C-alpha atoms as one frame of an Amber mdcrd trajectory, in Angstrom:
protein
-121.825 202.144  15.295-124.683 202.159  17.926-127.878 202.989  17.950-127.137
 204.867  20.850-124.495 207.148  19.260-126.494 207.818  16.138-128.872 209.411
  17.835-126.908 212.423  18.662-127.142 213.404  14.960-127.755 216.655  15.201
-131.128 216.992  13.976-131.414 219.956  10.272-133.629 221.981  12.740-130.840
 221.907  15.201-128.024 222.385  12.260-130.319 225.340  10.866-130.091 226.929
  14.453-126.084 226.658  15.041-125.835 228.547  11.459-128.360 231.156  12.351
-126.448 230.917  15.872-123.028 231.366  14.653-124.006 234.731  12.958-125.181
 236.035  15.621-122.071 235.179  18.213-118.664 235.967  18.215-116.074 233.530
  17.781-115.040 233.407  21.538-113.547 236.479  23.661-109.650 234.752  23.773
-107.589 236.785  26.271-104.264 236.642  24.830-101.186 236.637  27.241-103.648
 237.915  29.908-104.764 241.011  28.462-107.853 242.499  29.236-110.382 241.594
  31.868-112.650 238.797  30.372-111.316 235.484  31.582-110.735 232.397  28.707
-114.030 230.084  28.737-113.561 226.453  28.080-116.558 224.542  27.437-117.124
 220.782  27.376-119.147 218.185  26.354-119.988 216.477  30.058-119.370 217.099
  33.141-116.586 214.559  33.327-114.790 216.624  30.839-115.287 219.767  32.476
-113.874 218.183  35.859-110.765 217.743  34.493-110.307 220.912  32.737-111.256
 222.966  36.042-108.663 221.018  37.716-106.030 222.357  35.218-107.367 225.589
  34.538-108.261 226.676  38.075-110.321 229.767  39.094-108.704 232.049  36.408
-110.973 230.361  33.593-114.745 230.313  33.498-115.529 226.320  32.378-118.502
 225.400  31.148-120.713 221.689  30.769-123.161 221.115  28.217-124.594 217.931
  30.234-123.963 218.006  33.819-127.074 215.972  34.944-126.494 212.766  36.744
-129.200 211.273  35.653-128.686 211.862  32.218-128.232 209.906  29.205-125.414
 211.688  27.452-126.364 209.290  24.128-129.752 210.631  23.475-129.115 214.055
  24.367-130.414 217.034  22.785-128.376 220.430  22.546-130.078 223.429  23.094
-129.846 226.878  21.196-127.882 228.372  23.741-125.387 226.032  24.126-124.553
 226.259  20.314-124.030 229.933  21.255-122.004 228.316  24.226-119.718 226.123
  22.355-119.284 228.921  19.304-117.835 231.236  21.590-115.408 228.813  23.471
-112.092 229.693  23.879-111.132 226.324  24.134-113.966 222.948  23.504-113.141
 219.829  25.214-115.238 216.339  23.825-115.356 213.000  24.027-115.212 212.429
  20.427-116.353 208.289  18.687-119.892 209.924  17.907-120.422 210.031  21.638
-121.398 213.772  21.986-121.493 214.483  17.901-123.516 217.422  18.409-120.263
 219.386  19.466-118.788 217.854  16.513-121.487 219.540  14.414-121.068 223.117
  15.673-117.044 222.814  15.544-117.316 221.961  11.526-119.708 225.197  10.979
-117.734 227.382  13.597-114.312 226.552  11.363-110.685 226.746  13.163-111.280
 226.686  16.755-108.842 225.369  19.482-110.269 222.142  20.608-109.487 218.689
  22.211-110.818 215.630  21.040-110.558 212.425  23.948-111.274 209.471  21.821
-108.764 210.447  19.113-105.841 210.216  22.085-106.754 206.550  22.291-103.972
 204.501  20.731-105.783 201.949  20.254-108.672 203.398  18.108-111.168 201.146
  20.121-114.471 200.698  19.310-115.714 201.570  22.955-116.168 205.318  23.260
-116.002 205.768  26.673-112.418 206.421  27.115-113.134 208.487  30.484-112.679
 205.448  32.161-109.182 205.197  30.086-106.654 206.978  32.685-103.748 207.494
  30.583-105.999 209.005  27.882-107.446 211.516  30.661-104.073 212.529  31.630
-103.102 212.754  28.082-106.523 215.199  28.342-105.230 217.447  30.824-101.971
 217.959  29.331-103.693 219.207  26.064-105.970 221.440  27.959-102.514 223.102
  29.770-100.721 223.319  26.786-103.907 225.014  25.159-104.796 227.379  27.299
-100.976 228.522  27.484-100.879 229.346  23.993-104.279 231.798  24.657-102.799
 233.102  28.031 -99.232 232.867  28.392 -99.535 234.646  31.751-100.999 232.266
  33.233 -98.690 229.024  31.323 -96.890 227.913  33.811 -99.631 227.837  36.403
-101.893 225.434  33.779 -98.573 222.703  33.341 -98.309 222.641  37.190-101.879
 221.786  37.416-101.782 219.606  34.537 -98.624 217.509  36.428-100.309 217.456
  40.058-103.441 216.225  38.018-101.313 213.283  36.097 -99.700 212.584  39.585
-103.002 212.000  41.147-104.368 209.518  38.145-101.086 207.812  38.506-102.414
 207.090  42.087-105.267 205.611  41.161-103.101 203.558  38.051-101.116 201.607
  40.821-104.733 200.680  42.567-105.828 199.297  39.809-102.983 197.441  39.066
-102.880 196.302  42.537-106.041 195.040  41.968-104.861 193.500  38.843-102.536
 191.479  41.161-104.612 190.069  43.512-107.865 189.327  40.956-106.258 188.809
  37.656-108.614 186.907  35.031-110.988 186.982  37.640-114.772 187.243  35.688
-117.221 189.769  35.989-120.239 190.839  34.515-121.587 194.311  33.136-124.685
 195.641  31.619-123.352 197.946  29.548-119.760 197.859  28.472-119.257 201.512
  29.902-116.082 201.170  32.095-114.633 198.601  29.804-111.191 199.980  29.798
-110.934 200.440  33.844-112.110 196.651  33.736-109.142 195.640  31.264-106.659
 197.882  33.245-107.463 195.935  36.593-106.788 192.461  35.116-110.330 191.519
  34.932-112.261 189.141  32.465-115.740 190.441  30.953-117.770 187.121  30.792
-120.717 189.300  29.937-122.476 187.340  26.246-121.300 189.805  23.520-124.926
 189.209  22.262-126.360 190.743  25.652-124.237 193.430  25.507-124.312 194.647
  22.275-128.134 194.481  21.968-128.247 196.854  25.292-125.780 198.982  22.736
-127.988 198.859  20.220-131.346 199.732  22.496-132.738 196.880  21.631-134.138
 193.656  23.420-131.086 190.529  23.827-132.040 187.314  22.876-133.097 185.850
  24.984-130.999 182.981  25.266-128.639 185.952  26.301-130.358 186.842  28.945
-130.548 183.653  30.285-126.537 183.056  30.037-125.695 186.759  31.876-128.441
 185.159  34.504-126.895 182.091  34.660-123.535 184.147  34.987-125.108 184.684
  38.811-127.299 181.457  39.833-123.612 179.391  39.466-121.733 182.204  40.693
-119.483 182.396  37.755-118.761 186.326  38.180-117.222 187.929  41.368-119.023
 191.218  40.743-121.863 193.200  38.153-120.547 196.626  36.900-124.078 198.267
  36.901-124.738 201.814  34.744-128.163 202.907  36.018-127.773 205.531  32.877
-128.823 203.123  30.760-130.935 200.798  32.632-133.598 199.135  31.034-136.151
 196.702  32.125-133.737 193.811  31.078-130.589 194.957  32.814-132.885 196.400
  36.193-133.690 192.193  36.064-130.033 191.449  35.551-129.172 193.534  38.422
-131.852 192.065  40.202-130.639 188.218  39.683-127.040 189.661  40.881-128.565
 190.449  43.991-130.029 187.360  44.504-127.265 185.592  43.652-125.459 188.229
  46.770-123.319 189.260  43.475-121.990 192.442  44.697-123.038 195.337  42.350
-120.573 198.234  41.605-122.347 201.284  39.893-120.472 203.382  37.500-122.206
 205.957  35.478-121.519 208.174  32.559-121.665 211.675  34.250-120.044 213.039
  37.433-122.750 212.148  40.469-123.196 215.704  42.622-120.594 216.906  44.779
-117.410 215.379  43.762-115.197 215.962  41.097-113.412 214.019  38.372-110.349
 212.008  40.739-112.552 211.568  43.319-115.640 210.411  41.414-113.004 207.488
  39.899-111.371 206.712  42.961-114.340 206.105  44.725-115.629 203.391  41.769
-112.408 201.635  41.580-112.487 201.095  45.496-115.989 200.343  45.339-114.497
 197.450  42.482-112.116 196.344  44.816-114.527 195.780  48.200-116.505 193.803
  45.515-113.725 191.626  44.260-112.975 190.989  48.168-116.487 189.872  49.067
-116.672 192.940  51.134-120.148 195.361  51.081
C-alpha cells in the first residue's frame, strides 16, 4: 500500500471528533416510499462520485461531495468536522474504497449499518490500482447500485432512478466502443504516465504502459525515483519510444513537472487526466473529453 493512501488514516483527533459527532447527529433523515417532505441525501467521497450519483438520482435527491476541488489531492486529504456530521447523516454514502478516501471508511465503521456503495470492491479483478473511476464497467456497475439503493429508501421515485441508471450505462457504453476503437487502430502502441492514475482506461484502449515500474511506483510512494528511472522515462521521449504522456497535474512533483517537460521537447503530446471533476462538466463528459483528448494524441493531432 502507498504512501499516498496511508495518509488518509484518519488521524485519533479526527476519530475522537466523528464519535463526539455521531452523538450529536441523527442517523440520516431516510424518506421512505416518498413520505414526508425532506428529500434522501446521498453523499460521496469526490466529486467524481457525486457526478454519477446526480445523474441517477436527479433533482429529487440533495447529493453531496466531500472533495470537489480540482486542484485537490484527494490522497492527502483531511476531513473536516462537518463533513463527519455530513457523511453520518447520509441516506445513502458512495466511495471509492482501496484506502483511497479511508476517512469515509472510518466514520461508516463508528456510524454502524448504513446503506452504502463501495467502487473498488465492484472491481473483479481486485487490482492493486485504486482508481477504478477510470474503470467504465465498474462505474456503470456504480450507478446501478446507487438506483437500486435509493429505490429501496423511496420506492416512489424507483422506477425513475433505474431509468436514469440505464440512460447513464447507455452513455458509458458510448464511450466503451471509443475506446475500443481506439484499441483498434493503436493496439500495443506505448505510452508513458506519471502516475499510474488512468491505468485501467489505458488497458481498455489497447495501450502498452512503458512507464519504469521503479519511476512509477516511487511517484506512488512520494518519494524521489532513482534516478536511473528518471533517466529511462526521459529517454522514453529523446528516442520517441512513446506516442503520448498521460500527465496528472494532481500529483505533480518537481520530477514528473521535468518529465512533462522532456515530453514536450520531445513534441510528445501530453494528455492530462486528473483525479477530480475539473469545473463545469460532469462525470460522462469530463471522460469523454480525456479519451478524445487520448485519441488526437495517438493520431499526432494537437
Amino acid at each position: 500500500m502507498s504512501a499516498r493512501i496511508r495518509r488518509l488514516a484518519v488521524t485519533p483527533i479526527c476519530t475522537v471528533a466523528v464519535t463526539l459527532l455521531l452523538g450529536a447527529t441523527g442517523c440520516g433523515s431516510t424518506d421512505q416510499g416518498g413520505v414526508g417532505d425532506t428529500r434522501l441525501t446521498v453523499v460521496t467521497s469526490t466529486d467524481v462520485w457525486g457526478s454519477v450519483a446526480r445523474a441517477v438520482a436527479g433533482d429529487g435527491v440533495e447529493v453531496k461531495s466531500i472533495i470537489k476541488d480540482p486542484s485537490a489531492d484527494p490522497h492527502s486529504y483531511e476531513v473536516k468536522p462537518a463533513e463527519v456530521a455530513e457523511v453520518a447523516d447520509a441516506d445513502l454514502v458512495v466511495y471509492n474504497g482501496g484506502g483511497y478516501d479511508g476517512f469515509i471508511e472510518t466514520i461508516l465503521q463508528q456510524v454502524g449499518d448504513k446503506p452504502a456503495i463501495e467502487a473498488y470492491s465492484l472491481e473483479p479483478h481486485k487490482p492493486t490500482n485504486e482508481h477504478v473511476w477510470y474503470d467504465l464497467p465498474v462505474v456503470q456497475e456504480v450507478a446501478q447500485q446507487i438506483a437500486e439503493k435509493l429505490g429501496r429508501l423511496d420506492s416512489g421515485q424507483a422506477q425513475q432512478f433505474a431509468a436514469r441508471a440505464q440512460t447513464f450505462r447507455t452513455e458509458l457504453d458510448g464511450l466503451q466502443a471509443t475506446l475500443a476503437g481506439i484499441a483498434r487502430a493503436h493496439s500495443g502502441q506505448r505510452v508513458a504516465m506519471t502516475e499510474p492514475v488512468a491505468q485501467y482506461l489505458i488497458t481498455a484502449a489497447g495501450l502498452t504502459d512503458a512507464t519504469p515500474p521503479d519511476f512509477l511506483e516511487a511517484v506512488e510512494e512520494e518519494t524521489d525515483p532513482p534516478a536511473a528511472a528518471v533517466a529511462a522515462t526521459k529517454e522514453l521521449f529523446a528516442q520517441q519510444q512513446v506516442r503520448t504522456l498521460v500527465y496528472n497535474p494532481q500529483a505533480e512533483t518537481p520530477v514528473t513537472a521535468g518529465i512533462r517537460a522532456a515530453s514536450e521537447a520531445a513534441r510528445i503530446p501530453v494528455v492530462t487526466m486528473t483525479e477530480t471533476l475539473p469545473e463545469n462538466t460532469d462525470y460522462r463528459g469530463w471522460m469523454s473529453g480525456q479519451i478524445d483528448a487520448l485519441s488526437a494524441a495517438l493520431q499526432g493531432r494537437p
